[in-house]
Amino acid sequence: MAQQMRALMAPPPVALPGTASVHEVARALRDAEMGDVIVPANAQVCGMGTDRDIVVRTVAAAQDPATTTLADIGSHASVTVPPRDSVEEAVQFMRTHAIRRGAWCRSGIW
């Protein structure tokens, strides 16, 4: 039987509002030893921010991490697969939608 995504999923993700500064995001990622945060709005996921977003869209762009927000640098589109999907289905989904990175948490790929 194919391995299900739930076997690969991490504990609950770190969630921060889009108004959080990049500095706050970086500290939260460091403290949680994770590479991405979820941006919730109205009880739904509205986007995510990654350590790569911080490097490319803040540091490399010479933006101030104290005044740049998660909403400024994060990705706003989000898609999910259910935990019961097979790893193969998730890989195919990511290929189909050209998703290079995902946040793996108990409720799905964000």
N, CA, C and O atoms as a GROMACS GRO file, in nm:
protein
  440
    1MET      N    1   0.084  -0.118   0.000
    1MET     CA    2   0.000   0.000   0.000
    1MET      C    3   0.089   0.125   0.000
    1MET      O    4   0.194   0.127   0.064
    2ALA      N    5   0.045   0.228  -0.072
    2ALA     CA    6   0.121   0.352  -0.081
    2ALA      C    7   0.119   0.426   0.052
    2ALA      O    8   0.018   0.426   0.123
    3GLN      N    9   0.230   0.489   0.084
    3GLN     CA   10   0.239   0.566   0.208
    3GLN      C   11   0.150   0.690   0.197
    3GLN      O   12   0.149   0.758   0.095
    4GLN      N   13   0.076   0.718   0.304
    4GLN     CA   14  -0.009   0.835   0.305
    4GLN      C   15   0.069   0.958   0.353
    4GLN      O   16   0.168   0.946   0.425
    5MET      N   17   0.022   1.074   0.312
    5MET     CA   18   0.086   1.199   0.349
    5MET      C   19   0.092   1.218   0.500
    5MET      O   20   0.188   1.276   0.550
    6ARG      N   21  -0.009   1.170   0.573
    6ARG     CA   22  -0.010   1.192   0.718
    6ARG      C   23   0.115   1.136   0.785
    6ARG      O   24   0.155   1.183   0.892
    7ALA      N   25   0.178   1.036   0.724
    7ALA     CA   26   0.300   0.978   0.781
    7ALA      C   27   0.417   1.076   0.773
    7ALA      O   28   0.513   1.063   0.849
    8LEU      N   29   0.411   1.172   0.681
    8LEU     CA   30   0.520   1.267   0.662
    8LEU      C   31   0.493   1.402   0.726
    8LEU      O   32   0.583   1.486   0.735
    9MET      N   33   0.372   1.424   0.771
    9MET     CA   34   0.333   1.557   0.819
    9MET      C   35   0.385   1.586   0.958
    9MET      O   36   0.391   1.499   1.045
   10ALA      N   37   0.421   1.712   0.977
   10ALA     CA   38   0.477   1.760   1.103
   10ALA      C   39   0.367   1.801   1.199
   10ALA      O   40   0.249   1.800   1.164
   11PRO      N   41   0.405   1.837   1.320
   11PRO     CA   42   0.308   1.889   1.416
   11PRO      C   43   0.240   2.014   1.360
   11PRO      O   44   0.274   2.059   1.250
   12PRO      N   45   0.146   2.070   1.434
   12PRO     CA   46   0.077   2.189   1.383
   12PRO      C   47   0.175   2.296   1.338
   12PRO      O   48   0.280   2.315   1.400
   13PRO      N   49   0.141   2.366   1.230
   13PRO     CA   50   0.232   2.468   1.176
   13PRO      C   51   0.234   2.594   1.262
   13PRO      O   52   0.147   2.615   1.346
   14VAL      N   53   0.333   2.674   1.239
   14VAL     CA   54   0.339   2.806   1.300
   14VAL      C   55   0.247   2.896   1.217
   14VAL      O   56   0.254   2.895   1.094
   15ALA      N   57   0.162   2.971   1.281
   15ALA     CA   58   0.072   3.062   1.212
   15ALA      C   59   0.094   3.203   1.264
   15ALA      O   60   0.098   3.227   1.385
   16LEU      N   61   0.108   3.297   1.172
   16LEU     CA   62   0.125   3.438   1.207
   16LEU      C   63   0.037   3.522   1.115
   16LEU      O   64   0.011   3.483   1.002
   17PRO      N   65  -0.007   3.637   1.163
   17PRO     CA   66  -0.088   3.724   1.078
   17PRO      C   67  -0.001   3.790   0.971
   17PRO      O   68   0.120   3.802   0.988
   18GLY      N   69  -0.063   3.832   0.865
   18GLY     CA   70   0.009   3.901   0.758
   18GLY      C   71   0.074   4.029   0.805
   18GLY      O   72   0.166   4.080   0.739
   19THR      N   73   0.029   4.083   0.918
   19THR     CA   74   0.085   4.206   0.972
   19THR      C   75   0.215   4.185   1.050
   19THR      O   76   0.280   4.281   1.089
   20ALA      N   77   0.251   4.059   1.074
   20ALA     CA   78   0.376   4.031   1.149
   20ALA      C   79   0.496   4.080   1.068
   20ALA      O   80   0.500   4.065   0.946
   21SER      N   81   0.592   4.137   1.137
   21SER     CA   82   0.713   4.184   1.068
   21SER      C   83   0.798   4.064   1.027
   21SER      O   84   0.788   3.957   1.086
   22VAL      N   85   0.880   4.083   0.927
   22VAL     CA   86   0.971   3.977   0.884
   22VAL      C   87   1.063   3.938   0.999
   22VAL      O   88   1.100   3.822   1.012
   23HIS      N   89   1.099   4.034   1.082
   23HIS     CA   90   1.182   4.004   1.199
   23HIS      C   91   1.110   3.906   1.291
   23HIS      O   92   1.170   3.810   1.339
   24GLU      N   93   0.981   3.930   1.317
   24GLU     CA   94   0.901   3.839   1.400
   24GLU      C   95   0.890   3.702   1.335
   24GLU      O   96   0.897   3.599   1.403
   25VAL      N   97   0.873   3.699   1.204
   25VAL     CA   98   0.862   3.572   1.130
   25VAL      C   99   0.992   3.494   1.143
   25VAL      O  100   0.989   3.374   1.172
   26ALA      N  101   1.104   3.559   1.123
   26ALA     CA  102   1.234   3.493   1.132
   26ALA      C  103   1.257   3.433   1.270
   26ALA      O  104   1.305   3.321   1.282
   27ARG      N  105   1.221   3.507   1.374
   27ARG     CA  106   1.236   3.455   1.510
   27ARG      C  107   1.145   3.335   1.534
   27ARG      O  108   1.186   3.238   1.597
   28ALA      N  109   1.022   3.342   1.484
   28ALA     CA  110   0.928   3.231   1.501
   28ALA      C  111   0.978   3.106   1.428
   28ALA      O  112   0.967   2.996   1.481
   29LEU      N  113   1.033   3.124   1.308
   29LEU     CA  114   1.088   3.010   1.233
   29LEU      C  115   1.206   2.950   1.308
   29LEU      O  116   1.219   2.828   1.319
   30ARG      N  117   1.292   3.036   1.358
   30ARG     CA  118   1.408   2.988   1.434
   30ARG      C  119   1.364   2.910   1.557
   30ARG      O  120   1.412   2.800   1.582
   31ASP      N  121   1.272   2.968   1.634
   31ASP     CA  122   1.229   2.905   1.758
   31ASP      C  123   1.158   2.772   1.735
   31ASP      O  124   1.172   2.680   1.816
   32ALA      N  125   1.083   2.762   1.626
   32ALA     CA  126   1.008   2.639   1.596
   32ALA      C  127   1.090   2.540   1.513
   32ALA      O  128   1.046   2.428   1.487
   33GLU      N  129   1.210   2.583   1.473
   33GLU     CA  130   1.295   2.500   1.386
   33GLU      C  131   1.218   2.454   1.262
   33GLU      O  132   1.219   2.336   1.227
   34MET      N  133   1.151   2.551   1.198
   34MET     CA  134   1.073   2.524   1.078
   34MET      C  135   1.117   2.620   0.968
   34MET      O  136   1.192   2.714   0.993
   35GLY      N  137   1.072   2.594   0.848
   35GLY     CA  138   1.109   2.677   0.735
   35GLY      C  139   0.995   2.757   0.676
   35GLY      O  140   1.014   2.829   0.578
   36ASP      N  141   0.876   2.745   0.734
   36ASP     CA  142   0.763   2.819   0.680
   36ASP      C  143   0.659   2.847   0.786
   36ASP      O  144   0.649   2.777   0.887
   37VAL      N  145   0.580   2.952   0.761
   37VAL     CA  146   0.470   2.988   0.848
   37VAL      C  147   0.343   2.999   0.764
   37VAL      O  148   0.348   3.030   0.645
   38ILE      N  149   0.232   2.973   0.828
   38ILE     CA  150   0.103   2.983   0.764
   38ILE      C  151   0.043   3.119   0.798
   38ILE      O  152   0.059   3.170   0.909
   39VAL      N  153  -0.026   3.178   0.700
   39VAL     CA  154  -0.093   3.306   0.722
   39VAL      C  155  -0.244   3.280   0.718
   39VAL      O  156  -0.301   3.260   0.611
   40PRO      N  157  -0.308   3.279   0.836
   40PRO     CA  158  -0.453   3.255   0.839
   40PRO      C  159  -0.533   3.384   0.827
   40PRO      O  160  -0.486   3.492   0.863
   41ALA      N  161  -0.653   3.371   0.777
   41ALA     CA  162  -0.748   3.482   0.774
   41ALA      C  163  -0.888   3.423   0.766
   41ALA      O  164  -0.915   3.337   0.682
   42ASN      N  165  -0.976   3.470   0.852
   42ASN     CA  166  -1.114   3.421   0.853
   42ASN      C  167  -1.123   3.269   0.863
   42ASN      O  168  -1.200   3.206   0.791
   43ALA      N  169  -1.043   3.210   0.952
   43ALA     CA  170  -1.042   3.066   0.978
   43ALA      C  171  -1.001   2.984   0.856
   43ALA      O  172  -1.035   2.865   0.848
   44GLN      N  173  -0.930   3.043   0.763
   44GLN     CA  174  -0.878   2.971   0.647
   44GLN      C  175  -0.734   3.012   0.624
   44GLN      O  176  -0.689   3.116   0.670
   45VAL      N  177  -0.662   2.929   0.551
   45VAL     CA  178  -0.525   2.962   0.513
   45VAL      C  179  -0.532   3.055   0.392
   45VAL      O  180  -0.593   3.021   0.290
   46CYS      N  181  -0.471   3.172   0.404
   46CYS     CA  182  -0.471   3.263   0.290
   46CYS      C  183  -0.334   3.276   0.227
   46CYS      O  184  -0.318   3.344   0.125
   47GLY      N  185  -0.233   3.212   0.285
   47GLY     CA  186  -0.100   3.216   0.227
   47GLY      C  187   0.004   3.156   0.320
   47GLY      O  188  -0.029   3.100   0.424
   48MET      N  189   0.130   3.170   0.279
   48MET     CA  190   0.239   3.121   0.361
   48MET      C  191   0.363   3.204   0.333
   48MET      O  192   0.376   3.267   0.229
   49GLY      N  193   0.454   3.201   0.429
   49GLY     CA  194   0.583   3.267   0.414
   49GLY      C  195   0.692   3.167   0.449
   49GLY      O  196   0.676   3.086   0.540
   50THR      N  197   0.801   3.174   0.376
   50THR     CA  198   0.909   3.078   0.396
   50THR      C  199   1.041   3.148   0.428
   50THR      O  200   1.055   3.269   0.411
   51ASP      N  201   1.136   3.069   0.476
   51ASP     CA  202   1.269   3.123   0.500
   51ASP      C  203   1.328   3.176   0.369
   51ASP      O  204   1.404   3.273   0.370
   52ARG      N  205   1.295   3.112   0.259
   52ARG     CA  206   1.342   3.160   0.127
   52ARG      C  207   1.281   3.295   0.094
   52ARG      O  208   1.349   3.381   0.038
   53ASP      N  209   1.154   3.315   0.126
   53ASP     CA  210   1.090   3.446   0.105
   53ASP      C  211   1.166   3.555   0.179
   53ASP      O  212   1.185   3.665   0.127
   54ILE      N  213   1.209   3.524   0.301
   54ILE     CA  214   1.283   3.621   0.380
   54ILE      C  215   1.414   3.657   0.310
   54ILE      O  216   1.449   3.774   0.300
   55VAL      N  217   1.485   3.556   0.262
   55VAL     CA  218   1.614   3.581   0.197
   55VAL      C  219   1.598   3.657   0.066
   55VAL      O  220   1.664   3.758   0.043
   56VAL      N  221   1.509   3.608  -0.021
   56VAL     CA  222   1.496   3.664  -0.155
   56VAL      C  223   1.422   3.798  -0.155
   56VAL      O  224   1.462   3.892  -0.224
   57ARG      N  225   1.314   3.806  -0.079
   57ARG     CA  226   1.228   3.924  -0.088
   57ARG      C  227   1.255   4.030   0.018
   57ARG      O  228   1.200   4.140   0.013
   58THR      N  229   1.340   3.997   0.115
   58THR     CA  230   1.374   4.097   0.217
   58THR      C  231   1.523   4.125   0.215
   58THR      O  232   1.564   4.237   0.184
   59VAL      N  233   1.604   4.026   0.247
   59VAL     CA  234   1.748   4.048   0.258
   59VAL      C  235   1.808   4.086   0.123
   59VAL      O  236   1.875   4.189   0.114
   60ALA      N  237   1.786   4.007   0.019
   60ALA     CA  238   1.844   4.035  -0.113
   60ALA      C  239   1.788   4.164  -0.174
   60ALA      O  240   1.855   4.229  -0.253
   61ALA      N  241   1.666   4.199  -0.137
   61ALA     CA  242   1.604   4.322  -0.189
   61ALA      C  243   1.633   4.443  -0.100
   61ALA      O  244   1.580   4.552  -0.123
   62ALA      N  245   1.718   4.424   0.000
   62ALA     CA  246   1.758   4.530   0.093
   62ALA      C  247   1.638   4.598   0.160
   62ALA      O  248   1.636   4.720   0.175
   63GLN      N  249   1.540   4.518   0.199
   63GLN     CA  250   1.424   4.569   0.271
   63GLN      C  251   1.450   4.560   0.421
   63GLN      O  252   1.526   4.474   0.466
   64ASP      N  253   1.388   4.645   0.497
   64ASP     CA  254   1.404   4.647   0.642
   64ASP      C  255   1.315   4.540   0.705
   64ASP      O  256   1.193   4.550   0.695
   65PRO      N  257   1.373   4.438   0.770
   65PRO     CA  258   1.293   4.332   0.830
   65PRO      C  259   1.203   4.378   0.944
   65PRO      O  260   1.107   4.309   0.980
   66ALA      N  261   1.232   4.493   1.002
   66ALA     CA  262   1.149   4.544   1.111
   66ALA      C  263   1.021   4.609   1.059
   66ALA      O  264   0.921   4.614   1.131
   67THR      N  265   1.023   4.659   0.936
   67THR     CA  266   0.906   4.727   0.882
   67THR      C  267   0.840   4.652   0.766
   67THR      O  268   0.727   4.684   0.729
   68THR      N  269   0.908   4.554   0.709
   68THR     CA  270   0.849   4.472   0.604
   68THR      C  271   0.763   4.366   0.670
   68THR      O  272   0.804   4.306   0.770
   69THR      N  273   0.644   4.343   0.616
   69THR     CA  274   0.552   4.247   0.679
   69THR      C  275   0.548   4.115   0.604
   69THR      O  276   0.592   4.104   0.489
   70LEU      N  277   0.494   4.017   0.671
   70LEU     CA  278   0.473   3.885   0.610
   70LEU      C  279   0.386   3.898   0.486
   70LEU      O  280   0.411   3.829   0.387
   71ALA      N  281   0.284   3.984   0.490
   71ALA     CA  282   0.198   4.005   0.373
   71ALA      C  283   0.277   4.062   0.255
   71ALA      O  284   0.242   4.037   0.140
   72ASP      N  285   0.383   4.138   0.283
   72ASP     CA  286   0.465   4.195   0.178
   72ASP      C  287   0.549   4.091   0.105
   72ASP      O  288   0.576   4.105  -0.014
   73ILE      N  289   0.589   3.987   0.176
   73ILE     CA  290   0.684   3.891   0.116
   73ILE      C  291   0.627   3.752   0.091
   73ILE      O  292   0.683   3.676   0.012
   74GLY      N  293   0.517   3.719   0.155
   74GLY     CA  294   0.464   3.583   0.149
   74GLY      C  295   0.391   3.553   0.019
   74GLY      O  296   0.362   3.642  -0.060
   75SER      N  297   0.361   3.426   0.000
   75SER     CA  298   0.282   3.380  -0.113
   75SER      C  299   0.135   3.382  -0.071
   75SER      O  300   0.100   3.336   0.038
   76HIS      N  301   0.050   3.434  -0.158
   76HIS     CA  302  -0.090   3.447  -0.122
   76HIS      C  303  -0.177   3.332  -0.170
   76HIS      O  304  -0.285   3.309  -0.114
   77ALA      N  305  -0.134   3.261  -0.268
   77ALA     CA  306  -0.212   3.146  -0.315
   77ALA      C  307  -0.176   3.025  -0.230
   77ALA      O  308  -0.059   3.004  -0.197
   78SER      N  309  -0.275   2.947  -0.194
   78SER     CA  310  -0.247   2.825  -0.120
   78SER      C  311  -0.340   2.715  -0.168
   78SER      O  312  -0.458   2.738  -0.197
   79VAL      N  313  -0.285   2.597  -0.175
   79VAL     CA  314  -0.362   2.478  -0.213
   79VAL      C  315  -0.328   2.368  -0.114
   79VAL      O  316  -0.222   2.371  -0.052
   80THR      N  317  -0.416   2.272  -0.100
   80THR     CA  318  -0.393   2.165  -0.004
   80THR      C  319  -0.424   2.029  -0.063
   80THR      O  320  -0.500   2.018  -0.160
   81VAL      N  321  -0.365   1.928  -0.004
   81VAL     CA  322  -0.405   1.790  -0.029
   81VAL      C  323  -0.439   1.730   0.107
   81VAL      O  324  -0.377   1.764   0.207
   82PRO      N  325  -0.537   1.641   0.110
   82PRO     CA  326  -0.574   1.582   0.239
   82PRO      C  327  -0.469   1.484   0.290
   82PRO      O  328  -0.397   1.424   0.210
   83PRO      N  329  -0.459   1.466   0.421
   83PRO     CA  330  -0.362   1.375   0.480
   83PRO      C  331  -0.376   1.231   0.432
   83PRO      O  332  -0.279   1.155   0.438
   84ARG      N  333  -0.493   1.192   0.387
   84ARG     CA  334  -0.515   1.054   0.342
   84ARG      C  335  -0.462   1.028   0.201
   84ARG      O  336  -0.451   0.913   0.159
   85ASP      N  337  -0.429   1.134   0.126
   85ASP     CA  338  -0.374   1.115  -0.008
   85ASP      C  339  -0.239   1.044   0.000
   85ASP      O  340  -0.167   1.057   0.099
   86SER      N  341  -0.206   0.970  -0.103
   86SER     CA  342  -0.076   0.903  -0.106
   86SER      C  343   0.033   1.004  -0.137
   86SER      O  344   0.006   1.112  -0.192
   87VAL      N  345   0.154   0.969  -0.102
   87VAL     CA  346   0.269   1.054  -0.132
   87VAL      C  347   0.278   1.074  -0.284
   87VAL      O  348   0.308   1.184  -0.330
   88GLU      N  349   0.252   0.969  -0.359
   88GLU     CA  350   0.258   0.978  -0.505
   88GLU      C  351   0.156   1.079  -0.557
   88GLU      O  352   0.186   1.156  -0.649
   89GLU      N  353   0.036   1.080  -0.499
   89GLU     CA  354  -0.066   1.178  -0.540
   89GLU      C  355  -0.021   1.320  -0.508
   89GLU      O  356  -0.042   1.411  -0.588
   90ALA      N  357   0.041   1.338  -0.393
   90ALA     CA  358   0.088   1.471  -0.355
   90ALA      C  359   0.199   1.518  -0.448
   90ALA      O  360   0.202   1.634  -0.489
   91VAL      N  361   0.290   1.429  -0.482
   91VAL     CA  362   0.398   1.465  -0.575
   91VAL      C  363   0.340   1.504  -0.711
   91VAL      O  364   0.382   1.604  -0.769
   92GLN      N  365   0.246   1.427  -0.760
   92GLN     CA  366   0.183   1.458  -0.888
   92GLN      C  367   0.111   1.593  -0.881
   92GLN      O  368   0.118   1.672  -0.975
   93PHE      N  369   0.041   1.618  -0.771
   93PHE     CA  370  -0.030   1.744  -0.751
   93PHE      C  371   0.068   1.860  -0.757
   93PHE      O  372   0.043   1.961  -0.823
   94MET      N  373   0.182   1.846  -0.687
   94MET     CA  374   0.282   1.952  -0.686
   94MET      C  375   0.340   1.974  -0.825
   94MET      O  376   0.364   2.088  -0.864
   95ARG      N  377   0.363   1.868  -0.899
   95ARG     CA  378   0.413   1.882  -1.036
   95ARG      C  379   0.310   1.953  -1.125
   95ARG      O  380   0.345   2.044  -1.201
   96THR      N  381   0.186   1.910  -1.115
   96THR     CA  382   0.079   1.967  -1.198
   96THR      C  383   0.064   2.116  -1.174
   96THR      O  384   0.041   2.193  -1.268
   97HIS      N  385   0.076   2.159  -1.048
   97HIS     CA  386   0.056   2.298  -1.012
   97HIS      C  387   0.188   2.376  -0.999
   97HIS      O  388   0.188   2.489  -0.950
   98ALA      N  389   0.298   2.316  -1.043
   98ALA     CA  390   0.431   2.379  -1.039
   98ALA      C  391   0.465   2.431  -0.900
   98ALA      O  392   0.514   2.543  -0.884
   99ILE      N  393   0.439   2.349  -0.798
   99ILE     CA  394   0.470   2.385  -0.660
   99ILE      C  395   0.604   2.323  -0.625
   99ILE      O  396   0.622   2.201  -0.631
  100ARG      N  397   0.699   2.408  -0.589
  100ARG     CA  398   0.833   2.358  -0.558
  100ARG      C  399   0.851   2.330  -0.410
  100ARG      O  400   0.930   2.243  -0.373
  101ARG      N  401   0.778   2.402  -0.326
  101ARG     CA  402   0.793   2.384  -0.182
  101ARG      C  403   0.656   2.378  -0.119
  101ARG      O  404   0.560   2.439  -0.168
  102GLY      N  405   0.646   2.304  -0.012
  102GLY     CA  406   0.520   2.298   0.059
  102GLY      C  407   0.542   2.292   0.208
  102GLY      O  408   0.648   2.251   0.255
  103ALA      N  409   0.442   2.332   0.282
  103ALA     CA  410   0.444   2.321   0.427
  103ALA      C  411   0.366   2.195   0.461
  103ALA      O  412   0.248   2.185   0.430
  104TRP      N  413   0.430   2.103   0.523
  104TRP     CA  414   0.367   1.974   0.552
  104TRP      C  415   0.317   1.974   0.695
  104TRP      O  416   0.395   1.962   0.789
  105CYS      N  417   0.190   1.988   0.712
  105CYS     CA  418   0.133   1.988   0.846
  105CYS      C  419   0.016   1.890   0.852
  105CYS      O  420  -0.031   1.843   0.748
  106ARG      N  421  -0.029   1.861   0.969
  106ARG     CA  422  -0.130   1.755   0.988
  106ARG      C  423  -0.257   1.772   0.905
  106ARG      O  424  -0.323   1.673   0.874
  107SER      N  425  -0.291   1.894   0.869
  107SER     CA  426  -0.416   1.912   0.795
  107SER      C  427  -0.394   1.919   0.644
  107SER      O  428  -0.491   1.938   0.571
  108GLY      N  429  -0.274   1.905   0.596
  108GLY     CA  430  -0.251   1.900   0.451
  108GLY      C  431  -0.128   1.977   0.409
  108GLY      O  432  -0.058   2.035   0.492
  109ILE      N  433  -0.100   1.976   0.280
  109ILE     CA  434   0.009   2.056   0.225
  109ILE      C  435  -0.046   2.195   0.204
  109ILE      O  436  -0.146   2.213   0.134
  110TRP      N  437   0.018   2.293   0.262
  110TRP     CA  438  -0.028   2.429   0.245
  110TRP      C  439   0.048   2.491   0.130
  110TRP      O  440   0.025   2.607   0.096
   0.00000   0.00000   0.00000
